PDB file of C-alpha atoms in Angstrom:
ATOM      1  CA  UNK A1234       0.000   0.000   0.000  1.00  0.00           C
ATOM      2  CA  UNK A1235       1.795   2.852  -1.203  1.00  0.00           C
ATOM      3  CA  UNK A1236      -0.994   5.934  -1.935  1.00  0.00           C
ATOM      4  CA  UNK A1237      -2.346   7.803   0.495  1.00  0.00           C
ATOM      5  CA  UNK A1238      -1.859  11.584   0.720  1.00  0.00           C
ATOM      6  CA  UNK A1239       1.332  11.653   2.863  1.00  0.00           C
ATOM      7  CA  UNK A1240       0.290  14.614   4.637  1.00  0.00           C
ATOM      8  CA  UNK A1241       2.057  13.844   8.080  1.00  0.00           C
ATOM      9  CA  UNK A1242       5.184  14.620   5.950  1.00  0.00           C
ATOM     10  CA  UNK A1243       3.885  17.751   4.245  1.00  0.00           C
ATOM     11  CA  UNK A1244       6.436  19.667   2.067  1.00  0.00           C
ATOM     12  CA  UNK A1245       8.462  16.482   2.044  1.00  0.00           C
ATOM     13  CA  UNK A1246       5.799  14.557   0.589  1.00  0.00           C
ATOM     14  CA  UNK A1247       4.214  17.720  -2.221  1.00  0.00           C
ATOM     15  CA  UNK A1248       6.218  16.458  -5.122  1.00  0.00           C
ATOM     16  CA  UNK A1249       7.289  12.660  -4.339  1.00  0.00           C
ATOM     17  CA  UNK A1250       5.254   9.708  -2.979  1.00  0.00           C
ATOM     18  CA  UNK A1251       6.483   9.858   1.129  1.00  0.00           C
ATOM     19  CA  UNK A1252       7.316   5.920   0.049  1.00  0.00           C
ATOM     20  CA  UNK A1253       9.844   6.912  -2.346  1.00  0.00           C
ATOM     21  CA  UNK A1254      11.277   9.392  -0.114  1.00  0.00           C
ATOM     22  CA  UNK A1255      14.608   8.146   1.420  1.00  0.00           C
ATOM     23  CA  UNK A1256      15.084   6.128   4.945  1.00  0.00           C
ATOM     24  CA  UNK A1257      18.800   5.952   5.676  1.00  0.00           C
ATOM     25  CA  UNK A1258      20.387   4.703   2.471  1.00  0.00           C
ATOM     26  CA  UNK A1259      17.447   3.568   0.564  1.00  0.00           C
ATOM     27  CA  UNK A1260      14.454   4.615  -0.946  1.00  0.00           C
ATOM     28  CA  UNK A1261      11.514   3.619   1.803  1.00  0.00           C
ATOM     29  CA  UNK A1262       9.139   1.359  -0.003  1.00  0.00           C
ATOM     30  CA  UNK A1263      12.722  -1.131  -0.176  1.00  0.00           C
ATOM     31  CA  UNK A1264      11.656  -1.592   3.399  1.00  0.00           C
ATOM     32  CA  UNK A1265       8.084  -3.127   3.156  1.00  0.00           C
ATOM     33  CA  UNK A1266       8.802  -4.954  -0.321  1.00  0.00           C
ATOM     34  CA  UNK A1267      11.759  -6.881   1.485  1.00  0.00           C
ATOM     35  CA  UNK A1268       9.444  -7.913   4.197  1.00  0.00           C
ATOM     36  CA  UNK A1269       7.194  -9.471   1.612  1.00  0.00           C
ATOM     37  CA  UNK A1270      10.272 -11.031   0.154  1.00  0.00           C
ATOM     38  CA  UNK A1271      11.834 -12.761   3.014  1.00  0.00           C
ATOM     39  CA  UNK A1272       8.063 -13.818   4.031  1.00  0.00           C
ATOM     40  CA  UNK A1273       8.149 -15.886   0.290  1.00  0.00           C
ATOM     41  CA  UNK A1274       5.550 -13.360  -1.382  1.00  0.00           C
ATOM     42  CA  UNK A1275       6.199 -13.061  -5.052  1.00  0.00           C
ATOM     43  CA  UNK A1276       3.166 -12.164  -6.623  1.00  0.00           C
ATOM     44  CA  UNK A1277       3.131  -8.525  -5.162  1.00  0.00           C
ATOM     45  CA  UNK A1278       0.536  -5.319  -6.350  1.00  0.00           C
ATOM     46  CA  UNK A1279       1.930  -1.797  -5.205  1.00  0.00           C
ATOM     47  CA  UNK A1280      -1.325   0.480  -5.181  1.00  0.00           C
ATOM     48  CA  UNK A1281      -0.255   4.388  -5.632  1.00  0.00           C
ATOM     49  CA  UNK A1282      -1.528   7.667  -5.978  1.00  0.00           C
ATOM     50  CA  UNK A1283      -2.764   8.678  -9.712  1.00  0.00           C
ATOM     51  CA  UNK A1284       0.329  10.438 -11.029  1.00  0.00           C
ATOM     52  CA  UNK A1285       3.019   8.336  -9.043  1.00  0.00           C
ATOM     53  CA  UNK A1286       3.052   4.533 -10.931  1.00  0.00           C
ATOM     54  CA  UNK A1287       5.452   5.546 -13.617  1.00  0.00           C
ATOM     55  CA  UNK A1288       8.071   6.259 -10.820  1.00  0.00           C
ATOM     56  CA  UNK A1289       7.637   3.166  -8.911  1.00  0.00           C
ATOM     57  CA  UNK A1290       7.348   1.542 -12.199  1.00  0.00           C
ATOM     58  CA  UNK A1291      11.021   2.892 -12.977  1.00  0.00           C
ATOM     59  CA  UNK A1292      12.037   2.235  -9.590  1.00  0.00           C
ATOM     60  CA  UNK A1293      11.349  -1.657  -9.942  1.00  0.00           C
ATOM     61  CA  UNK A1294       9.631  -2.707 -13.454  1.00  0.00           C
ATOM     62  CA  UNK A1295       7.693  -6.103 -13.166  1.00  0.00           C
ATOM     63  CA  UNK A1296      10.310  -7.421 -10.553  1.00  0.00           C
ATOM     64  CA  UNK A1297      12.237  -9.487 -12.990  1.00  0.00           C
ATOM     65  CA  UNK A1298      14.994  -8.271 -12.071  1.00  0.00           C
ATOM     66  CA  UNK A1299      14.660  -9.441  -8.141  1.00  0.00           C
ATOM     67  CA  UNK A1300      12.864 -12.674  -9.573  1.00  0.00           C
ATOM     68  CA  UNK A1301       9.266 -11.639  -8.513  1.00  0.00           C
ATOM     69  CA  UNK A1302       6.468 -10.059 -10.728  1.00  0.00           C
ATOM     70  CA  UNK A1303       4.889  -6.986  -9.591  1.00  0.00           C
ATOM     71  CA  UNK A1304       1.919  -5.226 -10.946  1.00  0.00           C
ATOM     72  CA  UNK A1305       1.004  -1.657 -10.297  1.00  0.00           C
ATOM     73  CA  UNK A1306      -2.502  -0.267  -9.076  1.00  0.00           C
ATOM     74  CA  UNK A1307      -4.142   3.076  -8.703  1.00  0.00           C
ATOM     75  CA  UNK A1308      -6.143   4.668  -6.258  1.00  0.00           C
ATOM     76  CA  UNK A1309      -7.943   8.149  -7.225  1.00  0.00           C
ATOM     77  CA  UNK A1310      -7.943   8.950  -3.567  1.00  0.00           C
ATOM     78  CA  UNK A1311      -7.747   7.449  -0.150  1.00  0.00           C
ATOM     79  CA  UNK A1312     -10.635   5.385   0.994  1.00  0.00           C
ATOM     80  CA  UNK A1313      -8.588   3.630   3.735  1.00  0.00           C
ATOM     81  CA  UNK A1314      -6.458   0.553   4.199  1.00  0.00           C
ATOM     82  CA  UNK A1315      -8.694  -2.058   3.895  1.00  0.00           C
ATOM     83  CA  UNK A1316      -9.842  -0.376   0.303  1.00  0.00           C
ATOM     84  CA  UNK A1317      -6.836  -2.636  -0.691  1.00  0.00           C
ATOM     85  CA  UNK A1318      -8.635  -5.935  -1.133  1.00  0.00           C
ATOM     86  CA  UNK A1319     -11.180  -4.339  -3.050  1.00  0.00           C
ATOM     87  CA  UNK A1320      -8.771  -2.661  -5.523  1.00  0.00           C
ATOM     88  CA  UNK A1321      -6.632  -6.020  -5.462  1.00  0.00           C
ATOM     89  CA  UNK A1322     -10.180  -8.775  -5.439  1.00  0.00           C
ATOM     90  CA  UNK A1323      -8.695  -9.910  -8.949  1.00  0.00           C
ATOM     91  CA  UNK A1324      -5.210 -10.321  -7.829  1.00  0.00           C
ATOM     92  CA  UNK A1325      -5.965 -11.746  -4.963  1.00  0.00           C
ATOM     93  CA  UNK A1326      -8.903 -14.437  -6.198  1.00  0.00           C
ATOM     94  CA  UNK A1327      -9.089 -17.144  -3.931  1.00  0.00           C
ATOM     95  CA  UNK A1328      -5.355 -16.878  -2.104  1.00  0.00           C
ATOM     96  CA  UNK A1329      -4.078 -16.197   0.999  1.00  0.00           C
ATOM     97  CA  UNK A1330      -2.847 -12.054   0.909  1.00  0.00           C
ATOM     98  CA  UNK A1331       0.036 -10.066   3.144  1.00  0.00           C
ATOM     99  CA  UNK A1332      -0.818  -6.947   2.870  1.00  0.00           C
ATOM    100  CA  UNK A1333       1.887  -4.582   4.282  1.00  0.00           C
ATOM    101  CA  UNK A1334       2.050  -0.646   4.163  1.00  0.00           C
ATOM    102  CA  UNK A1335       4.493   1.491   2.657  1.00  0.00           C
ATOM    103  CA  UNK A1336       5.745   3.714   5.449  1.00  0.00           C
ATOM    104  CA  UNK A1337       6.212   0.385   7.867  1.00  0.00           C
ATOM    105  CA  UNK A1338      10.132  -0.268   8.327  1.00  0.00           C
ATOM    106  CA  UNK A1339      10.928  -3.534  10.610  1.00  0.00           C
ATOM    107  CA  UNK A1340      14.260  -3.544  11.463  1.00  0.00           C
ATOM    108  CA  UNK A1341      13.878  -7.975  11.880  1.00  0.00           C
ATOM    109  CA  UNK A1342      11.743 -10.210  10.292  1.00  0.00           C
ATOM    110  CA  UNK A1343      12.655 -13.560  11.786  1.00  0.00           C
ATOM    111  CA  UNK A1344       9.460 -14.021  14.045  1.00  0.00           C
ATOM    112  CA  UNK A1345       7.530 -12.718  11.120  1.00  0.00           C
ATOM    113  CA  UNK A1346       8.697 -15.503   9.001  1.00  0.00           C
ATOM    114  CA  UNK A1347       8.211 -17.968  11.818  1.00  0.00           C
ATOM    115  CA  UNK A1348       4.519 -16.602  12.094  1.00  0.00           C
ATOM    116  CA  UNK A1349       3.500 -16.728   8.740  1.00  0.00           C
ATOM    117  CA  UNK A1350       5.384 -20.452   8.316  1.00  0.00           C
ATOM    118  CA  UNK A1351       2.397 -21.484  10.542  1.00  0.00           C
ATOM    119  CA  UNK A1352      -0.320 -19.508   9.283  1.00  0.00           C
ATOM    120  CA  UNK A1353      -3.084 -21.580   8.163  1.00  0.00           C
ATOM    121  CA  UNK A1354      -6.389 -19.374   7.665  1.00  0.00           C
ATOM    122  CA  UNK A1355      -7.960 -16.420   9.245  1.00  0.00           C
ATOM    123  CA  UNK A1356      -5.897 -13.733   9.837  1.00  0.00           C
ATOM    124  CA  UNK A1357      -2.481 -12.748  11.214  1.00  0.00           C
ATOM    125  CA  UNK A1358      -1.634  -9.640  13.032  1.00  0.00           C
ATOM    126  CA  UNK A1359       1.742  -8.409  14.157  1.00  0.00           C
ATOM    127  CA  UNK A1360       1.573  -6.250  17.439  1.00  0.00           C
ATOM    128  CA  UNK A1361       4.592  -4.652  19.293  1.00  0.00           C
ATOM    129  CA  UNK A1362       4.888  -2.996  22.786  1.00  0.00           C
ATOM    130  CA  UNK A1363       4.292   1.212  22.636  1.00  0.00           C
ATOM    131  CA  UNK A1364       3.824   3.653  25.253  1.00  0.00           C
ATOM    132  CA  UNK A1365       1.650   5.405  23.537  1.00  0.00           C
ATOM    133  CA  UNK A1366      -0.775   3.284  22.785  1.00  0.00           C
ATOM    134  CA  UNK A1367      -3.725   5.742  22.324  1.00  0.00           C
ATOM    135  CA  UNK A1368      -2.265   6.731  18.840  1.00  0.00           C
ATOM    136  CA  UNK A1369      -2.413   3.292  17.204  1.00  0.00           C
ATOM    137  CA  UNK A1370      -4.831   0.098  16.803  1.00  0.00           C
ATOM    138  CA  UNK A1371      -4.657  -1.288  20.161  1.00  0.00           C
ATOM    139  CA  UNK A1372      -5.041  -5.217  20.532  1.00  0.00           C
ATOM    140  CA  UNK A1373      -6.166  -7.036  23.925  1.00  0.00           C
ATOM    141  CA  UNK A1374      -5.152 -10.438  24.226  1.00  0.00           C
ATOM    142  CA  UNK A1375      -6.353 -13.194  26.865  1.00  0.00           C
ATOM    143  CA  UNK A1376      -3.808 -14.809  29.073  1.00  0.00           C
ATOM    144  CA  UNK A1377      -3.838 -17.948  27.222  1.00  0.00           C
ATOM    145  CA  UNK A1378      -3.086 -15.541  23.447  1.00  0.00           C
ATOM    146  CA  UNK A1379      -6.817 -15.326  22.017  1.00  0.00           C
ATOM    147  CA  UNK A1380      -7.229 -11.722  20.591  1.00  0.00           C
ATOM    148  CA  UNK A1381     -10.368 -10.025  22.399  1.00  0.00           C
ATOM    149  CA  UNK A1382     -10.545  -6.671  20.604  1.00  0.00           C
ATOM    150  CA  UNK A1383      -8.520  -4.597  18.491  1.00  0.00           C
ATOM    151  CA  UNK A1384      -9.640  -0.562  18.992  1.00  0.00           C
ATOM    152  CA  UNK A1385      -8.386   1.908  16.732  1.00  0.00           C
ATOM    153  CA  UNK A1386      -6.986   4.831  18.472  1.00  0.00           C
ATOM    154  CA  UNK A1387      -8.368   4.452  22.136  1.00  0.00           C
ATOM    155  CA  UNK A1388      -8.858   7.295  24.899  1.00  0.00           C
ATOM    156  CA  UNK A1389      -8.288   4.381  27.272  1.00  0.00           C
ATOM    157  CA  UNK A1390      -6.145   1.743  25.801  1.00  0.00           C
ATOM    158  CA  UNK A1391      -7.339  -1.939  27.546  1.00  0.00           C
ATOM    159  CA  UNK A1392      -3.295  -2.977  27.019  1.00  0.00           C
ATOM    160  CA  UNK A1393       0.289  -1.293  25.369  1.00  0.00           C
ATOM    161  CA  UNK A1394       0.128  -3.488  22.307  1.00  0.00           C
ATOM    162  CA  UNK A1395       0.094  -1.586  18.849  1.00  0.00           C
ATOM    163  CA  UNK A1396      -1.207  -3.434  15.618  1.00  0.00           C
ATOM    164  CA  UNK A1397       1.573  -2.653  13.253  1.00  0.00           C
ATOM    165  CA  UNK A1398       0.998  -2.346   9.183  1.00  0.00           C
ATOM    166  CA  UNK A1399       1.571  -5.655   8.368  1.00  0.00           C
ATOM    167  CA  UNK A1400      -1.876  -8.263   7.952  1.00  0.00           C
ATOM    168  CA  UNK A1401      -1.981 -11.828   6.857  1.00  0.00           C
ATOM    169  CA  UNK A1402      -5.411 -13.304   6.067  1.00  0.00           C
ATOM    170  CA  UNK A1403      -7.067 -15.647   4.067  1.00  0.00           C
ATOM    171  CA  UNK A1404      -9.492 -15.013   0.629  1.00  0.00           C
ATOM    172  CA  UNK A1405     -12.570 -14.273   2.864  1.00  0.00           C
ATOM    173  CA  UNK A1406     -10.465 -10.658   3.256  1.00  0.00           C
ATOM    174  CA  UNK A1407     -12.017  -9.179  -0.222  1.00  0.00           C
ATOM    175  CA  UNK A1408     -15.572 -10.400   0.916  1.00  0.00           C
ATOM    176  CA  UNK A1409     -15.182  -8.685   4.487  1.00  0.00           C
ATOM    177  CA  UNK A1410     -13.906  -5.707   2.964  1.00  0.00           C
ATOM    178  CA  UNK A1411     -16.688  -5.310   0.470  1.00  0.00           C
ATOM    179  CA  UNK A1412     -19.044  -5.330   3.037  1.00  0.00           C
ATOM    180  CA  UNK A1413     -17.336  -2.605   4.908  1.00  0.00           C
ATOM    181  CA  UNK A1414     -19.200   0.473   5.846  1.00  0.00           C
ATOM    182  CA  UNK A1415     -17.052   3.511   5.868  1.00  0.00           C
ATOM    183  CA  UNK A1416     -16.368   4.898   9.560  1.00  0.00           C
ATOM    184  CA  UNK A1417     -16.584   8.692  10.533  1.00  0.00           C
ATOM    185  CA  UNK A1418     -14.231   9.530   8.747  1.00  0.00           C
ATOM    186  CA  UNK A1419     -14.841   8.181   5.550  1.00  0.00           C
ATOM    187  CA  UNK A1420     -12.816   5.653   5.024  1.00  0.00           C
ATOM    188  CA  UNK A1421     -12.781   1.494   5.015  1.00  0.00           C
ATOM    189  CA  UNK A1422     -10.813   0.646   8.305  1.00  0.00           C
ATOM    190  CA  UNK A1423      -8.617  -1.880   8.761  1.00  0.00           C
ATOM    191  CA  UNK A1424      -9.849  -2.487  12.225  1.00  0.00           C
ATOM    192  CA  UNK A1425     -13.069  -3.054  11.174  1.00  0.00           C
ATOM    193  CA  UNK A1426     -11.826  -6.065   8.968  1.00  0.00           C
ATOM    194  CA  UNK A1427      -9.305  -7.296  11.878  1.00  0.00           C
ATOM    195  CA  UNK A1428     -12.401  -7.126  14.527  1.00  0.00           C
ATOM    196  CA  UNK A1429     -14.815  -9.578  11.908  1.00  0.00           C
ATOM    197  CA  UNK A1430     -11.929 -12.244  12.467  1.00  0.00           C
ATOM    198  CA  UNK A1431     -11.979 -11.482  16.364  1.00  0.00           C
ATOM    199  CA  UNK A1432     -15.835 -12.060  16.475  1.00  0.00           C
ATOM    200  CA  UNK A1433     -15.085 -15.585  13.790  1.00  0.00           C
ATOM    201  CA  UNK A1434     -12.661 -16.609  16.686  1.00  0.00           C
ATOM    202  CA  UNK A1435      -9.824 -16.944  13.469  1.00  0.00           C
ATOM    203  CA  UNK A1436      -7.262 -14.569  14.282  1.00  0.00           C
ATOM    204  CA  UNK A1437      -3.937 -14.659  15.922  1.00  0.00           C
ATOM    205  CA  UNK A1438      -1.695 -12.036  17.015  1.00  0.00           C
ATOM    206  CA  UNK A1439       2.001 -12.473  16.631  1.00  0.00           C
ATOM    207  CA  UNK A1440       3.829  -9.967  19.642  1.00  0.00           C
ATOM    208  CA  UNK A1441       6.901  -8.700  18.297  1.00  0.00           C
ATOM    209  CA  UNK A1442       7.416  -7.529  21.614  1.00  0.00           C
ATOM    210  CA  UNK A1443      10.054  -4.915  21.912  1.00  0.00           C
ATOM    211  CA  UNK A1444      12.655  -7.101  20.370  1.00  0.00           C
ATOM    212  CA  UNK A1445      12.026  -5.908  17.440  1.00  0.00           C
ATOM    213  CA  UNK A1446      12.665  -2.252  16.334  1.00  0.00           C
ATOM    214  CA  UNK A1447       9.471  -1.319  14.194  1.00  0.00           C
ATOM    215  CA  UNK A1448       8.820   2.242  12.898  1.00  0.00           C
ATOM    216  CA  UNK A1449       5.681   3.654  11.286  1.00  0.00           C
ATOM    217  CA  UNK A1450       7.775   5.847   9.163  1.00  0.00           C
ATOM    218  CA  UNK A1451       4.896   8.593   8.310  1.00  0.00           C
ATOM    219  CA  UNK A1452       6.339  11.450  10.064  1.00  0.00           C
ATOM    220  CA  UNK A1453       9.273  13.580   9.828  1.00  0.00           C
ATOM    221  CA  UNK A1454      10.221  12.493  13.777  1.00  0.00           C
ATOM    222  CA  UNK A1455       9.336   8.720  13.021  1.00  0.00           C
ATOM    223  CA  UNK A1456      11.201   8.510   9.747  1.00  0.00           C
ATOM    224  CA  UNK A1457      14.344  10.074  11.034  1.00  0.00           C
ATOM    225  CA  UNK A1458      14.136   7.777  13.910  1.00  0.00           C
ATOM    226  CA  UNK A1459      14.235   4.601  11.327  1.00  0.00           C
ATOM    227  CA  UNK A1460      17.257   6.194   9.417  1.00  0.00           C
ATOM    228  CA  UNK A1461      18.930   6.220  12.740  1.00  0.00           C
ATOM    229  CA  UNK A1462      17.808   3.086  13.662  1.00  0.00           C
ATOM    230  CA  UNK A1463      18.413   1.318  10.313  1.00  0.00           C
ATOM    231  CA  UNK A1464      21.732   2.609  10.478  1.00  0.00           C
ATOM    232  CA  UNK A1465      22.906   1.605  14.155  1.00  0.00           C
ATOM    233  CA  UNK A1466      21.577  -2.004  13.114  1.00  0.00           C
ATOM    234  CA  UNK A1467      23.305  -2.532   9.988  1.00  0.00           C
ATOM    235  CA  UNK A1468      26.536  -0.843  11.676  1.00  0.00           C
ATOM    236  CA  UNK A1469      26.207  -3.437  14.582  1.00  0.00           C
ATOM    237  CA  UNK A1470      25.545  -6.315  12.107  1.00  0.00           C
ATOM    238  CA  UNK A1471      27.556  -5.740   9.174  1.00  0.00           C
ATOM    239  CA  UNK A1472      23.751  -6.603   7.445  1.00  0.00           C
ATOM    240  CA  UNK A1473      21.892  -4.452   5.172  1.00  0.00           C
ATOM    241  CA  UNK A1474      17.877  -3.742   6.368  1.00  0.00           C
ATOM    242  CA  UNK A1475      15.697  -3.662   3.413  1.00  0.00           C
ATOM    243  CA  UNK A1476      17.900  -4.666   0.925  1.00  0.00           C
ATOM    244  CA  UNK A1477      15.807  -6.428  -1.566  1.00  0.00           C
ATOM    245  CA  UNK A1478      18.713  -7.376  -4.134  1.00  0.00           C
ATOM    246  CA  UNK A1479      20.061  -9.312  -1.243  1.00  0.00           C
ATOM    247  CA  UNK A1480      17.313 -11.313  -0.291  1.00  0.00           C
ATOM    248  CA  UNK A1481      16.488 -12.222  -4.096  1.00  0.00           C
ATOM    249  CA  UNK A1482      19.882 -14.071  -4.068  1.00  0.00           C
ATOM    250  CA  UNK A1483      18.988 -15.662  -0.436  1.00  0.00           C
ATOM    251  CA  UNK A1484      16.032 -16.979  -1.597  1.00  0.00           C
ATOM    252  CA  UNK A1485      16.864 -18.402  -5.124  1.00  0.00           C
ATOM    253  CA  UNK A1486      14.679 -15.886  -6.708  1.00  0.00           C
ATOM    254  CA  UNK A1487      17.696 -15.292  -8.816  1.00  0.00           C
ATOM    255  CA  UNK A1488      20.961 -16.062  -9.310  1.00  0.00           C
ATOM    256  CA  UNK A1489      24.206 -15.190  -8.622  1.00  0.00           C
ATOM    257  CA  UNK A1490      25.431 -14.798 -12.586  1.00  0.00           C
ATOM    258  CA  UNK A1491      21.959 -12.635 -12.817  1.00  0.00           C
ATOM    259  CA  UNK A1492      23.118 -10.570  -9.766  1.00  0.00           C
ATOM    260  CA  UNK A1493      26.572 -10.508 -11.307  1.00  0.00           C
ATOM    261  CA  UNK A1494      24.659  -8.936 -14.322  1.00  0.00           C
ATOM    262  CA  UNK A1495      23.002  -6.492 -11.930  1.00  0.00           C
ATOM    263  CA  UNK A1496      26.310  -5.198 -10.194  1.00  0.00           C
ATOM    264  CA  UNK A1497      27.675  -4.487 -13.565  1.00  0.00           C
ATOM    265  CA  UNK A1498      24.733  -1.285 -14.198  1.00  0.00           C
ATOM    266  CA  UNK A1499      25.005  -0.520 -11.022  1.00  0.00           C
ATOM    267  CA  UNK A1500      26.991   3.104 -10.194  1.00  0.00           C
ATOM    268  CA  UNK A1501      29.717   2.868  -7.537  1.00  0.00           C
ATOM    269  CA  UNK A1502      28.112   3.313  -4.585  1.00  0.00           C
ATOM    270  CA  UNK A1503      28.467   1.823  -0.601  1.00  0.00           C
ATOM    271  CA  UNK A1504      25.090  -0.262  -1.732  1.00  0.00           C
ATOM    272  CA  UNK A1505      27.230  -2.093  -4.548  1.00  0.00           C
ATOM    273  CA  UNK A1506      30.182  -2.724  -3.146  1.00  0.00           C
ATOM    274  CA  UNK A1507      27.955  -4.145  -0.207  1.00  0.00           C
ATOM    275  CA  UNK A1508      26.032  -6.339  -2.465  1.00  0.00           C
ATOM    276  CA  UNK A1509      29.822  -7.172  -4.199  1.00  0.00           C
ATOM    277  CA  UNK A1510      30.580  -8.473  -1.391  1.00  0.00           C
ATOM    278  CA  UNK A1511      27.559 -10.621  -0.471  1.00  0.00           C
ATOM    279  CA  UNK A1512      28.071 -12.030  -3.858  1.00  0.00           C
ATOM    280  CA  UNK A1513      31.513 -13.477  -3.234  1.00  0.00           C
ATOM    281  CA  UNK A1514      30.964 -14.542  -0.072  1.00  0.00           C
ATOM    282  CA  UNK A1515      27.255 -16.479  -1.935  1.00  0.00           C
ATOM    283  CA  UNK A1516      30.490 -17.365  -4.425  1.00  0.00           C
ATOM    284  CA  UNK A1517      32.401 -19.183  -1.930  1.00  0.00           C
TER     285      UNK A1517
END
């Protein structure tokens, strides 16, 4: 999900989609699309604002070139999140759908992967400890896990557990969605779909805790917070964050003589000579 007005980020955000704008070293939307990536999504639609698809279209083509096949979407103007599955019903027919949003940056994605490895139907929500609870969707969970409620921006938040921008659910999504009613403010909410799989009994909530740095990069404060954040990790790690190139090779969705191929259009940059040497340590 990559539309949206980007307001929050207002003049940042008048000429460029906020998604293309740039989180430490890389363009933002890297972020998101690596999480879908290392999760084993390959079929991926990037909705955008009227105007902005020929950019991401030059930023990333169909995907050959990272071994995955994207297709582009526009939306005239925001209806809200869940507006997604409706835009995407065709491309989603009767699979299972991530949907993830553009200004989300995890900074780990190894209990992600271990959550959606045993993700059967329903839906799948990622939540991580805030202390400000009141400015998210706020999920209360039972002692033994079940998810009672999810509320979107509480005045009195039943628990510190944020619902970040990353959902897993079945087909029945596009159905749920399309019988939506918009809330006060107009728009399809996200919550609302989350809350139909609360009353089903068929969703479970994955905490992320506070083990794992997660950003909702939509304002100025937030996004510079990622950069930082992004930055300290990789320095600590020697491991790039949202480096899709990188997990293309990892996960066979192409190879190294393609990525070879790559390095050789690629300007001389700290990014290349990073991904030079992931490729000769891939090369043995």
């Amino acid at each position: 999900m990559a539309g949206g007005l980007g307001s929050r980020l207002y003049p940042a955000s008048l000429a460029v989609s906020k998604q293309l704008l740039a989180v430490y070293d890389k363009p933002m939307i890297y972020y998101p699309l690596s999480v879908l990536m290392d999760i084993g999504v390959t079929d991926i639609m990037i909705i955008v604002n009227a105007g902005d698809a020929d950019k991401f279209n030059a930023l990333f083509g169909n995907g050959e070139r990272l071994g995955i096949n994207i297709r582009y979407a526009v939306e005239d103007h925001p209806k809200g999140i869940a507006n997604a599955f409706i835009i995407a019903s065709d491309f989603i027919d009767d699979d299972t759908v991530a949907l993830i949003l553009g200004d989300n940056i995890y900074c780990d994605t190894g209990i992600i992967i271990r959550a959606v490895d045993k993700f059967e139907s329903g839906a799948l929500v990622f939540g991580v400890t805030v202390y400000n609870p009141d400015e998210y969707g706020v999920a209360e969970v039972s002692e033994d896990g079940r998810v009672l409620s999810i509320e979107e921006k509480p005045t009195s938040p039943k628990s510190n557990i944020a619902v970040t921008g990353l959902y897993v659910y079945d087909s029945d999504v596009v159905a749920i969605a399309e019988g939506l009613k918009p809330s006060a403010r107009g728009e399809l909410e996200i919550t609302d779909v989350n809350m139909e799989y609360v009353r089903r009994g068929n969703i479970i909530l994955a905490n992320l805790g506070d083990e794992v740095p997660w950003f909702d990069a939509g304002t100025a404060q937030s996004m510079m917070r990622a950069g930082h954040a992004v930055a300290d990790r990789e320095k600590q790690t020697g491991r790039k964050i949202g480096c899709p190139e990188e997990i293309a090779l990892e996960c066979g969705y192409i190879s190294l003589d393609q990525m070879r191929q790559q390095l050789e259009s690629m300007p001389e940059s700290d990014y290349k000579a990073y991904l030079t040497r992931i490729v000769a340590v891939q090369a043995g």
